[in-house]
Short mmCIF file of C-alpha atoms in Angstrom, two decimals:
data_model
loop_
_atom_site.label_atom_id
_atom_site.label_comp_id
_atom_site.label_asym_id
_atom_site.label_seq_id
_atom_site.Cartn_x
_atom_site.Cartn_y
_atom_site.Cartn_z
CA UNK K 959 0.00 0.00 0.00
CA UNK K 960 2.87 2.34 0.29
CA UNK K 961 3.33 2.14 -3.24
CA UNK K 962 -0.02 3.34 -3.71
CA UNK K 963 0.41 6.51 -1.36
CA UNK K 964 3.36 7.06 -3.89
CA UNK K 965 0.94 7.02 -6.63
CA UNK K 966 -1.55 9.48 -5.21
CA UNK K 967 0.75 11.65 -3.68
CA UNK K 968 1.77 12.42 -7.39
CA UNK K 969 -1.65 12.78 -8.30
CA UNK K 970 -1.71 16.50 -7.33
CA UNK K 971 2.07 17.00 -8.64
CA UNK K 972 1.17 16.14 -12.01
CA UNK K 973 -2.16 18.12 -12.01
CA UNK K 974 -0.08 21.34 -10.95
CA UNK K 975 2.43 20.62 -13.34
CA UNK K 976 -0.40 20.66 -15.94
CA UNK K 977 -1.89 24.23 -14.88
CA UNK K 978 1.92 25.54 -14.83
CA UNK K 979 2.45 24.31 -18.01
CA UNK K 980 -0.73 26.33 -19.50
CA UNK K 981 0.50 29.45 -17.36
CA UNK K 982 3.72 29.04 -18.73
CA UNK K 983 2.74 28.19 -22.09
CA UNK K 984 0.39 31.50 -22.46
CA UNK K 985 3.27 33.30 -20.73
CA UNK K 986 5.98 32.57 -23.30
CA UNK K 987 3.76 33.02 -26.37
CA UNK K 988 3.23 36.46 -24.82
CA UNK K 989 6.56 36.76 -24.39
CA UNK K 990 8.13 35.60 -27.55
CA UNK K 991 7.03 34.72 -31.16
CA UNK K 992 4.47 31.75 -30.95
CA UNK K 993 6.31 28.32 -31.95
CA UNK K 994 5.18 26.94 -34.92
CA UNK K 995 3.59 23.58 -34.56
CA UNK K 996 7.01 22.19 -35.66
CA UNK K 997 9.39 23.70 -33.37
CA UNK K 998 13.23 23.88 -33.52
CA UNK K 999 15.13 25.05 -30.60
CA UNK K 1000 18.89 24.53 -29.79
CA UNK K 1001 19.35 26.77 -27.59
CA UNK K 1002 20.26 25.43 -23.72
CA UNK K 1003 17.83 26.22 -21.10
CA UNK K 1004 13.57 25.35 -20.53
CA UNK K 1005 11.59 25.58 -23.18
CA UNK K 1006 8.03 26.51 -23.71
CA UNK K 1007 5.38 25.10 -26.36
CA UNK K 1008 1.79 26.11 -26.28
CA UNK K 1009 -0.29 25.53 -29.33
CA UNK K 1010 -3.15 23.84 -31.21
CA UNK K 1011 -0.92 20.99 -32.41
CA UNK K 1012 2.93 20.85 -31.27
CA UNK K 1013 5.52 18.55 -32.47
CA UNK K 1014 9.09 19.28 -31.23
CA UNK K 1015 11.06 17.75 -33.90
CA UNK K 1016 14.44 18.92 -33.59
CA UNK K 1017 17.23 18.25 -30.80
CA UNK K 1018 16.23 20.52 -27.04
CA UNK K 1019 18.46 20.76 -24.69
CA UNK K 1020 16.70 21.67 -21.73
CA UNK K 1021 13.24 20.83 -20.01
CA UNK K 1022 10.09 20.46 -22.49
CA UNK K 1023 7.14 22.00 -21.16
CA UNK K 1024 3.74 21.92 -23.88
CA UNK K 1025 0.32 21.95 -23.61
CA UNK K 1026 -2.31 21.54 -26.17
CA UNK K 1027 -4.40 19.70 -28.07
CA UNK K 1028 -1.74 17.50 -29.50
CA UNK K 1029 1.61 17.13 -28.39
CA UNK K 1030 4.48 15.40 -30.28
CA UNK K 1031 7.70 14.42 -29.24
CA UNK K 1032 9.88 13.38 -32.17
CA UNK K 1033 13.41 15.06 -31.64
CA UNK K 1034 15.88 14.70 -29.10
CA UNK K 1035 15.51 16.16 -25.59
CA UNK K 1036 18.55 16.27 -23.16
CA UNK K 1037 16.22 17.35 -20.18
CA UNK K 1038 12.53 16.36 -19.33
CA UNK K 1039 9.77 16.17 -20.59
CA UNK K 1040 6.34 17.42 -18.98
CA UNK K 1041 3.48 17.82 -20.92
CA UNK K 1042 -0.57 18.61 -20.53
CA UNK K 1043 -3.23 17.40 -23.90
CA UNK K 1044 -5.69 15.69 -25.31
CA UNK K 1045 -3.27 13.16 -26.73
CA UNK K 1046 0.52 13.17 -26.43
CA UNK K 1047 2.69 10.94 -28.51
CA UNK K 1048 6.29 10.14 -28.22
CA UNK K 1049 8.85 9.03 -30.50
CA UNK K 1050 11.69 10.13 -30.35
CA UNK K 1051 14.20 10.08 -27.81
CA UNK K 1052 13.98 11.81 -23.79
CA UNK K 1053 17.15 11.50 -21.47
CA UNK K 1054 15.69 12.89 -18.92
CA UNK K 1055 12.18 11.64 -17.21
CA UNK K 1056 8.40 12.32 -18.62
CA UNK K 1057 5.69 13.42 -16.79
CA UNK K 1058 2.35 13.60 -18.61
CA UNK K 1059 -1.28 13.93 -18.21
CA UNK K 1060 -4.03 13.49 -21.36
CA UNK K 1061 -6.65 11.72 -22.53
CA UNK K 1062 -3.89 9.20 -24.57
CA UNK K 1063 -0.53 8.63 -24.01
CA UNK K 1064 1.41 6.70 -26.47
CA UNK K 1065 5.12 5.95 -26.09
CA UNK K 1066 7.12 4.63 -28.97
CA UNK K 1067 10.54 6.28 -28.15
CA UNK K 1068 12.83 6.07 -26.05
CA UNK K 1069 12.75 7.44 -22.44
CA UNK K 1070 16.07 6.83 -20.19
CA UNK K 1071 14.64 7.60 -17.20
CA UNK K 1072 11.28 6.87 -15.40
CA UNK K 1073 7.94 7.97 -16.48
CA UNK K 1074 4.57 9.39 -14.64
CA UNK K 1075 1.53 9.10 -16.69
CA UNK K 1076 -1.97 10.14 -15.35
CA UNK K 1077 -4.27 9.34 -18.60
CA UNK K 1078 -7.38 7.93 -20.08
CA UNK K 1079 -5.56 5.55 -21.99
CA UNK K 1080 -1.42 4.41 -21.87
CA UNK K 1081 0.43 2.45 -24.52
CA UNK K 1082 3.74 1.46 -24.92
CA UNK K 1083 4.68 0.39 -27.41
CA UNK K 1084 6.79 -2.13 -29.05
CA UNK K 1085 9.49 0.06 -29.85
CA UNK K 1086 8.63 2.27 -26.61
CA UNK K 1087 11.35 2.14 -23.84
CA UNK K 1088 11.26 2.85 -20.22
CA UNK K 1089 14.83 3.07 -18.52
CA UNK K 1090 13.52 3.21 -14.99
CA UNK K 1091 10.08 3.29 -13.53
CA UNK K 1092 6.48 3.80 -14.68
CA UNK K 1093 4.16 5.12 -12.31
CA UNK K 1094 0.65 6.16 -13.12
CA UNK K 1095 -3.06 5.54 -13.50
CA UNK K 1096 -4.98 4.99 -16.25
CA UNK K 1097 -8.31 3.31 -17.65
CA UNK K 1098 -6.27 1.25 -20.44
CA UNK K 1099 -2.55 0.08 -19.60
CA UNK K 1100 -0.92 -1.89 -22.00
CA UNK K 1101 2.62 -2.20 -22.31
CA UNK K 1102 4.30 -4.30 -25.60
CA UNK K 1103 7.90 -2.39 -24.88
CA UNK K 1104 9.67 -2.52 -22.25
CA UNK K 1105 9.84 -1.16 -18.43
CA UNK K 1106 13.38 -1.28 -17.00
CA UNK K 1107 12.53 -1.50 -13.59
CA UNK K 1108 9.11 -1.89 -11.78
CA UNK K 1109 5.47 -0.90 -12.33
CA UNK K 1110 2.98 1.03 -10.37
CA UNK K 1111 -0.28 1.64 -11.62
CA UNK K 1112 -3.84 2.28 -10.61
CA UNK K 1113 -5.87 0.27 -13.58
CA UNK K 1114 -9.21 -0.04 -14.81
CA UNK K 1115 -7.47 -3.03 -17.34
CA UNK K 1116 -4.19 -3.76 -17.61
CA UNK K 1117 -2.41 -6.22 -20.09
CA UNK K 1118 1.73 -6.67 -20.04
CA UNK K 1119 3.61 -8.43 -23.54
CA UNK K 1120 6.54 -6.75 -23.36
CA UNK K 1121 8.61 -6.67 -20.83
CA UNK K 1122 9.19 -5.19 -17.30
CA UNK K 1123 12.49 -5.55 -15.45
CA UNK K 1124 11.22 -5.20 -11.81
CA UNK K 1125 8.41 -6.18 -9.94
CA UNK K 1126 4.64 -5.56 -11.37
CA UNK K 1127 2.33 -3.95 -8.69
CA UNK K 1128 -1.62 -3.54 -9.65
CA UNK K 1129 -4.49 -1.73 -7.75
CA UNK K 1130 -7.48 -2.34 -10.33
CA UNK K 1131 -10.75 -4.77 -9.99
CA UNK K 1132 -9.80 -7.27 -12.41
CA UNK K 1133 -6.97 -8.99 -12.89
CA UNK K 1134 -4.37 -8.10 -15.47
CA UNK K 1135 -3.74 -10.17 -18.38
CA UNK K 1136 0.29 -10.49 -18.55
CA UNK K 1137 2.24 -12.95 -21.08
CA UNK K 1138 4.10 -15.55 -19.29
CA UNK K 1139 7.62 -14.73 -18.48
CA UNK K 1140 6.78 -10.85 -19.21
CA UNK K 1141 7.55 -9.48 -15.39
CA UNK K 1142 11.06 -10.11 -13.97
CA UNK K 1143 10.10 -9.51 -10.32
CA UNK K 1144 6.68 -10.07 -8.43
CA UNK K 1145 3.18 -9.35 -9.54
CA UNK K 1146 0.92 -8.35 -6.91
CA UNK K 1147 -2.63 -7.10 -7.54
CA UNK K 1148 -3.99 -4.92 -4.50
CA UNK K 1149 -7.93 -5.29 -4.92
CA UNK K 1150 -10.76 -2.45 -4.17
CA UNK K 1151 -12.06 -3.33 -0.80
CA UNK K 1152 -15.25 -4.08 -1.16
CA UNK K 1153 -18.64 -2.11 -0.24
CA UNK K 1154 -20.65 -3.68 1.81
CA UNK K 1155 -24.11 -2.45 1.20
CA UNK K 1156 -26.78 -2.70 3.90
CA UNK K 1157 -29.70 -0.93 4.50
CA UNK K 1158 -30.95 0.38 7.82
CA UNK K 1159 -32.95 -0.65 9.72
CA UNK K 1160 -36.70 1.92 9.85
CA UNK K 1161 -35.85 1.84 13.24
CA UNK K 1162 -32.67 2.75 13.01
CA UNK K 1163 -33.60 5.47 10.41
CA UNK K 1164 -36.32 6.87 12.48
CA UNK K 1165 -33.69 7.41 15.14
CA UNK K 1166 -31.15 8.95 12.90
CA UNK K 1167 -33.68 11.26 11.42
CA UNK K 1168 -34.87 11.93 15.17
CA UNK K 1169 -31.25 12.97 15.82
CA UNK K 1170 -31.05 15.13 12.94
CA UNK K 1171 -33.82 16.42 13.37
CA UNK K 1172 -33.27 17.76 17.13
CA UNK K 1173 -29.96 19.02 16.45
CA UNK K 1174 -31.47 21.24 13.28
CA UNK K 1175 -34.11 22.40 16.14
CA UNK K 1176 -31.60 23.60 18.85
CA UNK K 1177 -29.24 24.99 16.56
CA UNK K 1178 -31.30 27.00 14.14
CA UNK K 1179 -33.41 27.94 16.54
CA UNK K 1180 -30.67 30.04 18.02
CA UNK K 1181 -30.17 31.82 14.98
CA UNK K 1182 -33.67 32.74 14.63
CA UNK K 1183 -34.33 33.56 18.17
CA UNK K 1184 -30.40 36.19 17.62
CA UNK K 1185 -32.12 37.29 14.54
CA UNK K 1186 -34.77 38.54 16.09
CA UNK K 1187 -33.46 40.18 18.79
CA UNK K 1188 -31.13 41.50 16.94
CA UNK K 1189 -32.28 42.73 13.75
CA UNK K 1190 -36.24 43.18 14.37
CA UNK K 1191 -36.69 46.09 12.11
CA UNK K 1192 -34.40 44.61 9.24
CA UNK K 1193 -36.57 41.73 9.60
CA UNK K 1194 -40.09 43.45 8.87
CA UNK K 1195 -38.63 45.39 6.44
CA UNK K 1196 -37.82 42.55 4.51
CA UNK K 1197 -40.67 40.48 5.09
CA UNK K 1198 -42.64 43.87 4.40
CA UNK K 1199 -42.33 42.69 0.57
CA UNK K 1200 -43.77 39.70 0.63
CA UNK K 1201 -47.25 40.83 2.54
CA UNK K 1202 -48.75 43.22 -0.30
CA UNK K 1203 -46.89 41.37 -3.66
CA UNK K 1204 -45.66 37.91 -2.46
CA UNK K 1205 -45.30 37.12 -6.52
CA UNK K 1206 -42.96 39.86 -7.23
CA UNK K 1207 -40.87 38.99 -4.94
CA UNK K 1208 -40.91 35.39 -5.79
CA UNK K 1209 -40.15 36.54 -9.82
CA UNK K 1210 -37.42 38.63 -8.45
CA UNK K 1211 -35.90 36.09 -6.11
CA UNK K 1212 -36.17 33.19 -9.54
CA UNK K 1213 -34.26 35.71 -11.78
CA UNK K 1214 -31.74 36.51 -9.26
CA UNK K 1215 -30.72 33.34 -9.05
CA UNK K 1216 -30.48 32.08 -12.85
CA UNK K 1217 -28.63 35.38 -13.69
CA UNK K 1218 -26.28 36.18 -10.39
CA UNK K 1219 -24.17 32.99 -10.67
CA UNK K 1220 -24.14 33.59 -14.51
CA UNK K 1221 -23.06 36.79 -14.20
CA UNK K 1222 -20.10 36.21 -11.46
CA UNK K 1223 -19.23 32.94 -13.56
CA UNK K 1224 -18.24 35.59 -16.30
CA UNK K 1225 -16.74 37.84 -14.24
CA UNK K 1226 -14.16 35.23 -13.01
CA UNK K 1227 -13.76 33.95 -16.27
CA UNK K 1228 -12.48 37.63 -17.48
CA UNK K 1229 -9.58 37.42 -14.92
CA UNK K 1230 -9.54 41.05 -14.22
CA UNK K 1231 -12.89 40.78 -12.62
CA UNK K 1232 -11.94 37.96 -10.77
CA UNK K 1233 -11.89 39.35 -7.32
CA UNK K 1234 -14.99 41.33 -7.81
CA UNK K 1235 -16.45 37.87 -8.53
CA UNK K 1236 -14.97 36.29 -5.40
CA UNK K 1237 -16.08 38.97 -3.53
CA UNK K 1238 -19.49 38.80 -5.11
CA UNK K 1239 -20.05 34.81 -5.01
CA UNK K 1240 -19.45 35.62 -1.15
CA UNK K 1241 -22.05 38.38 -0.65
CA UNK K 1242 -24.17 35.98 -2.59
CA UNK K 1243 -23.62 33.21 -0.15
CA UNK K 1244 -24.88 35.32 2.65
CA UNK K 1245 -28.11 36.35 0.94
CA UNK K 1246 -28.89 32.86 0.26
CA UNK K 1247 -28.07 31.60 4.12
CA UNK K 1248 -30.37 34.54 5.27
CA UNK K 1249 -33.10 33.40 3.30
CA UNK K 1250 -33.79 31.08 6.39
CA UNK K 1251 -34.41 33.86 8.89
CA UNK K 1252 -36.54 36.15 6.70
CA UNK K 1253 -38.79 32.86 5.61
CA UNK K 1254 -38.97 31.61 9.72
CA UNK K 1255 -40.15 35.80 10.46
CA UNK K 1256 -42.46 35.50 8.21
CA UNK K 1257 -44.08 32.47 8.59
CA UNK K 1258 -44.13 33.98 12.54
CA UNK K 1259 -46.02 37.23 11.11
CA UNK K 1260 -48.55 35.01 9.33
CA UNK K 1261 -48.99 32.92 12.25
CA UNK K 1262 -49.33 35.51 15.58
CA UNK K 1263 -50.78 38.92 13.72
CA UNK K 1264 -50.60 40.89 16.85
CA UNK K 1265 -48.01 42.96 18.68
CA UNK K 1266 -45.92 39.91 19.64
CA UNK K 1267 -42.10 40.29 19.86
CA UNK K 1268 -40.24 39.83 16.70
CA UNK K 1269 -38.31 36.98 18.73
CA UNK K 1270 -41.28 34.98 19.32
CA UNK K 1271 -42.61 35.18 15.88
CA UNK K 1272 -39.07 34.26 14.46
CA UNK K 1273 -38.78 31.54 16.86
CA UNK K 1274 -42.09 29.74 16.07
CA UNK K 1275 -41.89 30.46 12.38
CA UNK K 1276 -38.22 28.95 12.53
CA UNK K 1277 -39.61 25.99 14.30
CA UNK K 1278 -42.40 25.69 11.49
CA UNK K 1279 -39.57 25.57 8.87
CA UNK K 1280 -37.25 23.30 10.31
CA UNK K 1281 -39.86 20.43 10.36
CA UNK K 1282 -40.82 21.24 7.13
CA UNK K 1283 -37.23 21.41 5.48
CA UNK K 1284 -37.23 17.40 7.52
CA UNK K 1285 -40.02 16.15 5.16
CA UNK K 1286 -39.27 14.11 2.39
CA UNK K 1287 -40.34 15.43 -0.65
CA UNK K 1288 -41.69 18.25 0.94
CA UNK K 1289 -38.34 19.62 1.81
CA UNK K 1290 -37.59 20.19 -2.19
CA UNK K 1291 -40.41 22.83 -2.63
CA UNK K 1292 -40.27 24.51 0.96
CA UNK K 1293 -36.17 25.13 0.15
CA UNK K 1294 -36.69 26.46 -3.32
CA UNK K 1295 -39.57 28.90 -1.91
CA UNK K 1296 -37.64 29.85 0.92
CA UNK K 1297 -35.02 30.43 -1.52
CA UNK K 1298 -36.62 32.61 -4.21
CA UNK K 1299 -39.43 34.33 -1.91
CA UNK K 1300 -35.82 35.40 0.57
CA UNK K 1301 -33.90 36.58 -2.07
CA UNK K 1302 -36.88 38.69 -4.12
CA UNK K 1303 -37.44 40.06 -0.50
CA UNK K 1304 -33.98 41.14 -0.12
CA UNK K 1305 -33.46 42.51 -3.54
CA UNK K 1306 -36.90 44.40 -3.51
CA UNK K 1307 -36.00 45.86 -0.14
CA UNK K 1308 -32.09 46.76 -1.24
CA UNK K 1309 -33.69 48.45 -4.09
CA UNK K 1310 -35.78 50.53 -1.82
CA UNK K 1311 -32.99 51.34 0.22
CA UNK K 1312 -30.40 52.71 -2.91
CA UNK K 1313 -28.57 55.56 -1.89
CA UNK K 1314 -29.63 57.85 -5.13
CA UNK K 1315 -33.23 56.96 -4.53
CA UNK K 1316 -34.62 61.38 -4.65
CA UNK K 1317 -38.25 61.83 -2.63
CA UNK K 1318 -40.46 64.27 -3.82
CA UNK K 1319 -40.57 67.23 -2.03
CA UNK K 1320 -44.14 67.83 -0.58
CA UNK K 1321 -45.77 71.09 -1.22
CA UNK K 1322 -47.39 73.14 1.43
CA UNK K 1323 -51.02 74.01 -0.16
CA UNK K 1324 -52.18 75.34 2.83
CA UNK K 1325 -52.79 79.21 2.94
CA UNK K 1326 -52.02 81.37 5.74
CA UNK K 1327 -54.95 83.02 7.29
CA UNK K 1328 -55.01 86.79 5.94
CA UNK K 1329 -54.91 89.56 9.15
CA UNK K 1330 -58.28 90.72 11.12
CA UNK K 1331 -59.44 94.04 9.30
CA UNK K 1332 -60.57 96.64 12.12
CA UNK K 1333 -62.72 99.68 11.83
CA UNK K 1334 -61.57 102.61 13.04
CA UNK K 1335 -64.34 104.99 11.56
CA UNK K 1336 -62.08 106.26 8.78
CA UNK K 1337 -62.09 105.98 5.50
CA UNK K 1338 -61.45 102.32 5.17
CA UNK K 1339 -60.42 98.92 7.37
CA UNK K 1340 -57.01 99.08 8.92
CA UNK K 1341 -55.08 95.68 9.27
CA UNK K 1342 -53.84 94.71 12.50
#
């Protein structure tokens, strides 16, 4: 099994290997001319590939580092070789080790050193040569060339006609179909342990959805009961929307949350607005979460219409929707509508709320009374 910790240790090796290569690969064609698909390089040092198609024909010396669709190796490379595609192909000749992850991996050169393949599909060859190890996991492993030393693989099917000069270790569900005399060493196949499936008991369900149950009361149940005594006002503000227009805020709440994740997907995908999408996915988070303690206050408004405290109404409305969210079945439609009736209420009520939101002013129609005339005898009233 400590082969097998090997294995998946280099699991996350090769998949960081693969991202650097991309990074690396956009950074050089930035950097420098594109290569063409066929590239020539003799100068010393790494060097850089990222295309549609690549095939490295020519002698490297130095580190290989491509990613694409298609990667060929057909020259001479004095270094290693790490590559990310769809399908990568070697045939000519690596001194150095290869480290790979695609789709399918064929190997028809010559490698001196020891390989690590992570792919769909893995095939050496007849004319493909390992000098040292292979390590990897694949679907499809079949190997007509030869391994200098031993093999580690995670399989779903493996089959061995070549040869491999070491010992032949297996973790896969069926056993591998390998030529007689093929593996030097040992072969050892380390099975899948097996599942055992076995349903609970209703009793024993009954008690676990008891459990569940009780914890969801106690524990939610403090949030409402904080909310409440914390945030009353906030709280009928909210819920204010959903008493005159419950639809609107149900449409609004629907909308939101097609278009919001939509919206931050692209903003991440743009790079520059990547941290305004982090920072929006979060705020989005929030607003969803809260859509529990605005749906609990409500269902306490509907429930006790007089001048209760807000932290009674939120704590029996909470306790209303925590059995309900229990329900089979029922849970599906009372999260969705605590979902979109929560987040219409929020919007609606942030909308209110915007800062460049202008009043009108209120005109004073009212007249002032006009002065008392007196009579003084003379000619006319005098005002007071």
């Amino acid at each position: 099994m400590n082969v097998f910790s090997r294995i998946y240790r280099s699991i996350g090796a090769v998949l960081l290997i693969g991202f650097l290569v991309l990074f690396a690969g956009s950074t050089a064609t930035v950097a420098a001319p594109a290569p063409t698909p066929s590239a020539t390089n003799d100068s010393e040092g790494p060097h850089f590939y990222s295309d549609l198609s690549i095939d490295v024909s020519d002698t490297v010396d130095g580190d290989v580092y491509a990613s694409g669709q298609s990667v060929t190796i057909s020259g001479n490379i004095t270094g290693d070789v790490i590559a990310a595609a769809q399908t990568i192909t070697i045939t000519g000749t690596v001194d150095g080790n290869v480290r790979l992850a695609g789709q399918n991996v064929t190997i028809s050169g010559d490698v001196s050193r020891s390989a690590t393949i992570f792919a769909g599909s893995i095939n050496v060859t007849k004319t493909g040569k390992l000098g040292n190890d292979l390590v990897g996991a694949a679907g499809d492993l079949k190997i007509s060339g030869n391994v200098g030393r031993d093999l580690m693989a995670s399989v779903d099917r493996l089959s061995i006609d070549g040869t491999v000069g070491g010992n032949a270790t297996y973790y896969s569900d069926t056993e591998a179909q390998i030529a007689q005399g093929s593996v030097d060493g040992a072969v050892e196949r380390v099975a899948p342990p097996q599942k055992t499936s076995q349903d609970p008991s209703p009793g024993a369900s009954f008690v676990s959805w008891s459990l569940g149950l009780l914890y969801a009361l106690v524990a939610l149940s403090l949030v409402t009961l904080f909310a409440g005594l914390l945030f009353p006002r906030w709280l009928s503000r909210v819920t204010n929307h959903l008493i005159p227009s419950p639809w609107k805020a149900l449409l609004v709440g629907f909308l939101a949350a097609l278009a919001v994740p939509v919206a931050l997907l692209v903003l991440l995908v743009t790079i520059i607005g990547a941290p305004l999408a982090l920072t929006g996915l979060l705020v989005w988070i929030a607003l969803t979460l809260a859509t529990f303690v605005y749906g609990a206050f409500y269902i306490g408004r509907l429930l006790l219409r007089g001048n209760q405290p807000p932290v009674l109404k939120s704590f029996i409305g909470g306790l209303i929707l925590i059995i309900a969210l229990h329900i089979p079945w029922l849970n599906i439609v009372v999260w969705f509508a605590m979902v979109f009736f929560g987040l219409g209420a929020q919007l609606l009520e942030f909308h209110s709320q915007r800062p460049w939101r202008t009043k009108p002013k209120v005109e004073n129609t009212s007249s002032a009374p006009l002065p008392a005339a007196v009579d003084d005898g003379n000619s006319g009233p005098r005002t007071l």
